[in-house]
Amino acid sequence: AQSVTQPDIHITVSEGASLELRCNYSYGATPYLFWYVQSPGQGLQLLLKYFSGDTLVQGIKGFEAEFKRSQSSFNLRKPSVHWSDAAEYFCAVGASGAQKLVFGQGTRLTINP
Amino acid sequence: DGGITQSPKYLFRKEGQNVTLSCEQNLNHDAMYWYRQDPGQGLRLIYYSQIVNDFQKGDIAEGYSVSREKKESFPLTVTSAQKNPTAFYLCASSPSTAEAFFGQGTRLTVV
């Protein structure tokens, strides 16, 4: 069965510092991978997605993620965080054909001024 | 504008009462989903539908029911059998690429 693990429940970084959020997945075939962001009381917004091809994908708001098949990972990175990046981040895995997505537990990001 | 509309934004339910959460999309997506979100537990799938007049149970379907009579609509009913319904409910839709688009959510509280 598909599963996603986000090892860090809560991360705090200083504004301007770099960020890496970890995501490990379990899936029997080549997965479709996603990162979503959620502000309090809001829905989820797609940051980026990986289907195939280049393993380094660029997303919105300056985020990027790298797919590493050998490590079953899809970590999210940003070179320099802004106070507005404070939110909860979810990694998800799915398959083609509009199959259901499986989400990780989420990582809450706090930004120190 | 294309998107997913959930209503109401806040909903209060009395003990023993059924309530229905609305989800409408104008993205022409075939698949629609209902997720429940509780603090520290991520998103858990309640029901999903890949085509009109067909739907499947997700991981936590007990105490919930759905219908899919139109492509655009996928309402969720929280029945009195759901013993702990207080949560944030998210509806999503998806084209064939599996990417999900989410509504803004409905917060349900038992009073």
mmCIF file of C-alpha atoms in Angstrom:
data_model
loop_
_atom_site.group_PDB
_atom_site.id
_atom_site.type_symbol
_atom_site.label_atom_id
_atom_site.label_comp_id
_atom_site.label_asym_id
_atom_site.label_seq_id
_atom_site.Cartn_x
_atom_site.Cartn_y
_atom_site.Cartn_z
ATOM 1 C CA ALA A 1 0.000 0.000 0.000
ATOM 2 C CA GLN A 2 1.054 3.550 -0.602
ATOM 3 C CA SER A 3 2.337 5.560 2.328
ATOM 4 C CA VAL A 4 4.058 8.868 2.945
ATOM 5 C CA THR A 5 6.216 9.823 5.912
ATOM 6 C CA GLN A 6 7.127 13.351 6.864
ATOM 7 C CA PRO A 7 9.571 12.856 9.735
ATOM 8 C CA ASP A 8 9.449 16.423 11.022
ATOM 9 C CA ILE A 9 6.209 17.511 12.671
ATOM 10 C CA HIS A 10 7.406 21.050 13.332
ATOM 11 C CA ILE A 11 10.367 23.023 12.008
ATOM 12 C CA THR A 12 11.471 26.524 12.954
ATOM 13 C CA VAL A 13 13.846 28.532 10.785
ATOM 14 C CA SER A 14 14.951 32.139 10.727
ATOM 15 C CA GLU A 15 13.810 34.463 7.986
ATOM 16 C CA GLY A 16 16.345 34.402 5.170
ATOM 17 C CA ALA A 17 17.677 30.968 6.080
ATOM 18 C CA SER A 18 17.465 27.964 3.802
ATOM 19 C CA LEU A 19 14.799 25.307 4.243
ATOM 20 C CA GLU A 20 14.509 21.595 3.579
ATOM 21 C CA LEU A 21 11.392 19.586 4.422
ATOM 22 C CA ARG A 22 11.713 15.846 4.241
ATOM 23 C CA CYS A 23 9.355 13.381 2.590
ATOM 24 C CA ASN A 24 9.739 9.640 2.184
ATOM 25 C CA TYR A 25 7.253 7.498 0.325
ATOM 26 C CA SER A 26 6.417 3.869 -0.203
ATOM 27 C CA TYR A 27 4.932 2.916 -3.543
ATOM 28 C CA GLY A 28 5.144 -0.116 -5.775
ATOM 29 C CA ALA A 29 5.496 1.652 -9.090
ATOM 30 C CA THR A 30 6.756 4.992 -10.315
ATOM 31 C CA PRO A 31 4.861 7.473 -8.185
ATOM 32 C CA TYR A 32 3.346 10.815 -8.885
ATOM 33 C CA LEU A 33 4.592 13.107 -6.102
ATOM 34 C CA PHE A 34 3.232 16.392 -4.837
ATOM 35 C CA TRP A 35 3.891 19.082 -2.270
ATOM 36 C CA TYR A 36 0.994 21.175 -1.002
ATOM 37 C CA VAL A 37 0.904 24.157 1.363
ATOM 38 C CA GLN A 38 -1.917 25.075 3.736
ATOM 39 C CA SER A 39 -2.431 28.325 5.616
ATOM 40 C CA PRO A 40 -4.545 28.136 8.797
ATOM 41 C CA GLY A 41 -8.217 27.535 8.094
ATOM 42 C CA GLN A 42 -7.668 27.328 4.360
ATOM 43 C CA GLY A 43 -7.592 24.664 1.681
ATOM 44 C CA LEU A 44 -4.450 23.176 0.197
ATOM 45 C CA GLN A 45 -2.517 24.851 -2.601
ATOM 46 C CA LEU A 46 -0.271 22.896 -4.926
ATOM 47 C CA LEU A 47 3.382 23.982 -4.737
ATOM 48 C CA LEU A 48 4.878 21.545 -7.218
ATOM 49 C CA LYS A 49 4.535 18.085 -8.714
ATOM 50 C CA TYR A 50 6.680 15.333 -10.165
ATOM 51 C CA PHE A 51 5.368 12.921 -12.775
ATOM 52 C CA SER A 52 8.449 11.925 -14.748
ATOM 53 C CA GLY A 53 11.571 13.310 -16.390
ATOM 54 C CA ASP A 54 13.890 15.774 -14.686
ATOM 55 C CA THR A 55 14.169 14.803 -11.048
ATOM 56 C CA LEU A 56 14.557 18.413 -9.885
ATOM 57 C CA VAL A 57 11.254 20.215 -10.185
ATOM 58 C CA GLN A 58 10.536 23.865 -9.729
ATOM 59 C CA GLY A 59 7.360 25.152 -8.166
ATOM 60 C CA ILE A 60 5.662 28.332 -7.157
ATOM 61 C CA LYS A 61 6.889 30.779 -4.509
ATOM 62 C CA GLY A 62 10.535 29.848 -5.111
ATOM 63 C CA PHE A 63 10.227 26.236 -3.930
ATOM 64 C CA GLU A 64 11.887 23.238 -5.540
ATOM 65 C CA ALA A 65 11.948 19.513 -4.825
ATOM 66 C CA GLU A 66 14.189 16.654 -5.842
ATOM 67 C CA PHE A 67 12.994 13.124 -6.556
ATOM 68 C CA LYS A 68 15.496 10.476 -5.459
ATOM 69 C CA ARG A 69 14.304 7.039 -6.411
ATOM 70 C CA SER A 70 17.128 5.237 -4.594
ATOM 71 C CA GLN A 71 16.152 6.912 -1.324
ATOM 72 C CA SER A 72 12.372 6.961 -1.943
ATOM 73 C CA SER A 73 12.451 10.638 -1.118
ATOM 74 C CA PHE A 74 10.988 13.849 -2.449
ATOM 75 C CA ASN A 75 12.370 16.636 -0.248
ATOM 76 C CA LEU A 76 11.182 20.215 -0.569
ATOM 77 C CA ARG A 77 13.704 23.059 -0.514
ATOM 78 C CA LYS A 78 13.833 26.815 -0.572
ATOM 79 C CA PRO A 79 17.083 28.836 -0.553
ATOM 80 C CA SER A 80 15.774 31.726 1.541
ATOM 81 C CA VAL A 81 12.495 31.679 3.462
ATOM 82 C CA HIS A 82 10.180 34.626 3.971
ATOM 83 C CA TRP A 83 7.847 35.229 6.905
ATOM 84 C CA SER A 84 4.928 34.512 4.568
ATOM 85 C CA ASP A 85 6.150 30.928 4.130
ATOM 86 C CA ALA A 86 4.930 30.063 7.616
ATOM 87 C CA ALA A 87 2.286 27.382 7.031
ATOM 88 C CA GLU A 88 1.761 23.636 7.047
ATOM 89 C CA TYR A 89 3.284 21.600 4.253
ATOM 90 C CA PHE A 90 2.026 18.256 3.021
ATOM 91 C CA CYS A 91 3.723 15.713 0.809
ATOM 92 C CA ALA A 92 1.472 13.362 -1.182
ATOM 93 C CA VAL A 93 1.854 10.364 -3.471
ATOM 94 C CA GLY A 94 -0.533 9.177 -6.164
ATOM 95 C CA ALA A 95 -0.832 7.447 -9.507
ATOM 96 C CA SER A 96 -2.180 8.219 -12.931
ATOM 97 C CA GLY A 97 -5.832 7.849 -13.782
ATOM 98 C CA ALA A 98 -7.093 10.150 -11.037
ATOM 99 C CA GLN A 99 -6.385 7.638 -8.328
ATOM 100 C CA LYS A 100 -6.601 8.868 -4.763
ATOM 101 C CA LEU A 101 -3.728 10.734 -3.191
ATOM 102 C CA VAL A 102 -2.152 9.587 0.049
ATOM 103 C CA PHE A 103 -0.877 12.373 2.271
ATOM 104 C CA GLY A 104 1.817 12.601 4.882
ATOM 105 C CA GLN A 105 1.079 13.918 8.375
ATOM 106 C CA GLY A 106 2.299 17.381 7.485
ATOM 107 C CA THR A 107 5.149 19.588 8.680
ATOM 108 C CA ARG A 108 4.348 22.873 10.369
ATOM 109 C CA LEU A 109 6.828 25.593 9.485
ATOM 110 C CA THR A 110 7.442 28.534 11.811
ATOM 111 C CA ILE A 111 9.578 31.481 10.739
ATOM 112 C CA ASN A 112 11.555 33.484 13.297
ATOM 113 C CA PRO A 113 12.012 37.163 12.443
ATOM 114 C CA ASP B 1 -13.329 31.666 -12.384
ATOM 115 C CA GLY B 2 -12.809 27.908 -12.317
ATOM 116 C CA GLY B 3 -12.533 26.247 -8.972
ATOM 117 C CA ILE B 4 -14.038 24.257 -6.169
ATOM 118 C CA THR B 5 -16.626 25.758 -3.864
ATOM 119 C CA GLN B 6 -17.376 24.325 -0.464
ATOM 120 C CA SER B 7 -20.243 25.530 1.658
ATOM 121 C CA PRO B 8 -20.854 26.445 4.320
ATOM 122 C CA LYS B 9 -17.503 27.570 5.692
ATOM 123 C CA TYR B 10 -18.645 26.853 9.272
ATOM 124 C CA LEU B 11 -21.279 24.341 10.316
ATOM 125 C CA PHE B 12 -22.634 23.382 13.709
ATOM 126 C CA ARG B 13 -24.285 20.062 14.381
ATOM 127 C CA LYS B 14 -26.372 18.987 17.313
ATOM 128 C CA GLU B 15 -26.060 15.521 18.749
ATOM 129 C CA GLY B 16 -27.993 12.973 16.682
ATOM 130 C CA GLN B 17 -28.419 15.253 13.708
ATOM 131 C CA ASN B 18 -27.409 14.609 10.104
ATOM 132 C CA VAL B 19 -25.735 17.446 8.231
ATOM 133 C CA THR B 20 -24.713 17.801 4.601
ATOM 134 C CA LEU B 21 -21.615 19.562 3.336
ATOM 135 C CA SER B 22 -21.720 20.911 -0.194
ATOM 136 C CA CYS B 23 -18.939 20.639 -2.789
ATOM 137 C CA GLU B 24 -19.271 21.996 -6.327
ATOM 138 C CA GLN B 25 -16.611 22.198 -9.047
ATOM 139 C CA ASN B 26 -16.601 23.828 -12.475
ATOM 140 C CA LEU B 27 -13.257 22.416 -13.579
ATOM 141 C CA ASN B 28 -14.863 19.568 -15.552
ATOM 142 C CA HIS B 29 -12.906 17.035 -13.503
ATOM 143 C CA ASP B 30 -14.097 13.449 -13.408
ATOM 144 C CA ALA B 31 -12.753 12.570 -9.953
ATOM 145 C CA MET B 32 -13.818 14.106 -6.655
ATOM 146 C CA TYR B 33 -12.741 13.410 -3.079
ATOM 147 C CA TRP B 34 -13.632 14.120 0.514
ATOM 148 C CA TYR B 35 -10.899 14.323 3.149
ATOM 149 C CA ARG B 36 -11.103 14.843 6.869
ATOM 150 C CA GLN B 37 -8.369 16.794 8.638
ATOM 151 C CA ASP B 38 -7.687 16.599 12.364
ATOM 152 C CA PRO B 39 -4.775 18.321 14.103
ATOM 153 C CA GLY B 40 -1.597 16.257 13.812
ATOM 154 C CA GLN B 41 -3.213 13.582 11.629
ATOM 155 C CA GLY B 42 -2.856 14.968 8.148
ATOM 156 C CA LEU B 43 -5.617 14.285 5.637
ATOM 157 C CA ARG B 44 -7.621 11.083 5.730
ATOM 158 C CA LEU B 45 -9.760 9.970 2.806
ATOM 159 C CA ILE B 46 -13.473 9.535 3.506
ATOM 160 C CA TYR B 47 -14.960 8.817 0.062
ATOM 161 C CA TYR B 48 -13.978 9.316 -3.535
ATOM 162 C CA SER B 49 -15.705 9.172 -6.899
ATOM 163 C CA GLN B 50 -14.053 8.712 -10.260
ATOM 164 C CA ILE B 51 -17.208 8.985 -12.338
ATOM 165 C CA VAL B 52 -20.812 10.066 -12.020
ATOM 166 C CA ASN B 53 -23.076 7.598 -10.179
ATOM 167 C CA ASP B 54 -20.120 5.697 -8.742
ATOM 168 C CA PHE B 55 -18.119 6.172 -5.549
ATOM 169 C CA GLN B 56 -15.835 4.184 -3.264
ATOM 170 C CA LYS B 57 -15.157 4.173 0.444
ATOM 171 C CA GLY B 58 -11.908 5.608 1.636
ATOM 172 C CA ASP B 59 -10.064 4.859 4.844
ATOM 173 C CA ILE B 60 -12.598 6.341 7.279
ATOM 174 C CA ALA B 61 -16.041 6.043 5.593
ATOM 175 C CA GLU B 62 -18.001 4.879 8.645
ATOM 176 C CA GLY B 63 -20.646 7.420 9.653
ATOM 177 C CA TYR B 64 -20.508 9.260 6.333
ATOM 178 C CA SER B 65 -22.425 9.005 3.066
ATOM 179 C CA VAL B 66 -22.054 10.618 -0.357
ATOM 180 C CA SER B 67 -23.806 10.865 -3.710
ATOM 181 C CA ARG B 68 -22.569 11.726 -7.193
ATOM 182 C CA GLU B 69 -25.589 12.453 -9.342
ATOM 183 C CA LYS B 70 -23.875 15.210 -11.324
ATOM 184 C CA LYS B 71 -20.292 15.609 -12.462
ATOM 185 C CA GLU B 72 -20.037 19.002 -10.765
ATOM 186 C CA SER B 73 -21.372 18.019 -7.351
ATOM 187 C CA PHE B 74 -20.232 15.637 -4.591
ATOM 188 C CA PRO B 75 -22.088 16.323 -1.338
ATOM 189 C CA LEU B 76 -21.033 14.670 1.908
ATOM 190 C CA THR B 77 -23.529 13.794 4.654
ATOM 191 C CA VAL B 78 -22.237 13.376 8.165
ATOM 192 C CA THR B 79 -24.714 11.069 9.851
ATOM 193 C CA SER B 80 -25.559 10.605 13.506
ATOM 194 C CA ALA B 81 -23.534 7.384 13.364
ATOM 195 C CA GLN B 82 -20.324 9.422 13.164
ATOM 196 C CA LYS B 83 -19.455 9.729 16.839
ATOM 197 C CA ASN B 84 -16.700 12.280 16.556
ATOM 198 C CA PRO B 85 -17.526 14.545 13.609
ATOM 199 C CA THR B 86 -15.806 17.717 14.777
ATOM 200 C CA ALA B 87 -13.096 18.308 12.155
ATOM 201 C CA PHE B 88 -12.090 20.292 9.098
ATOM 202 C CA TYR B 89 -13.479 18.769 5.897
ATOM 203 C CA LEU B 90 -11.814 19.281 2.540
ATOM 204 C CA CYS B 91 -13.234 18.517 -0.871
ATOM 205 C CA ALA B 92 -10.993 18.076 -3.897
ATOM 206 C CA SER B 93 -11.283 17.267 -7.576
ATOM 207 C CA SER B 94 -8.798 15.829 -10.019
ATOM 208 C CA PRO B 95 -8.252 15.387 -13.741
ATOM 209 C CA SER B 96 -6.692 12.183 -15.025
ATOM 210 C CA THR B 97 -3.199 13.288 -13.979
ATOM 211 C CA ALA B 98 -3.988 12.681 -10.283
ATOM 212 C CA GLU B 99 -3.185 16.254 -9.290
ATOM 213 C CA ALA B 100 -5.842 17.357 -6.793
ATOM 214 C CA PHE B 101 -7.371 20.795 -6.505
ATOM 215 C CA PHE B 102 -8.875 21.691 -3.165
ATOM 216 C CA GLY B 103 -11.743 23.787 -1.912
ATOM 217 C CA GLN B 104 -11.413 26.128 1.063
ATOM 218 C CA GLY B 105 -12.874 23.655 3.527
ATOM 219 C CA THR B 106 -15.793 23.394 5.941
ATOM 220 C CA ARG B 107 -15.221 23.410 9.673
ATOM 221 C CA LEU B 108 -17.808 21.240 11.408
ATOM 222 C CA THR B 109 -18.376 21.517 15.142
ATOM 223 C CA VAL B 110 -20.668 19.475 17.340
ATOM 224 C CA VAL B 111 -22.593 21.582 19.857
#
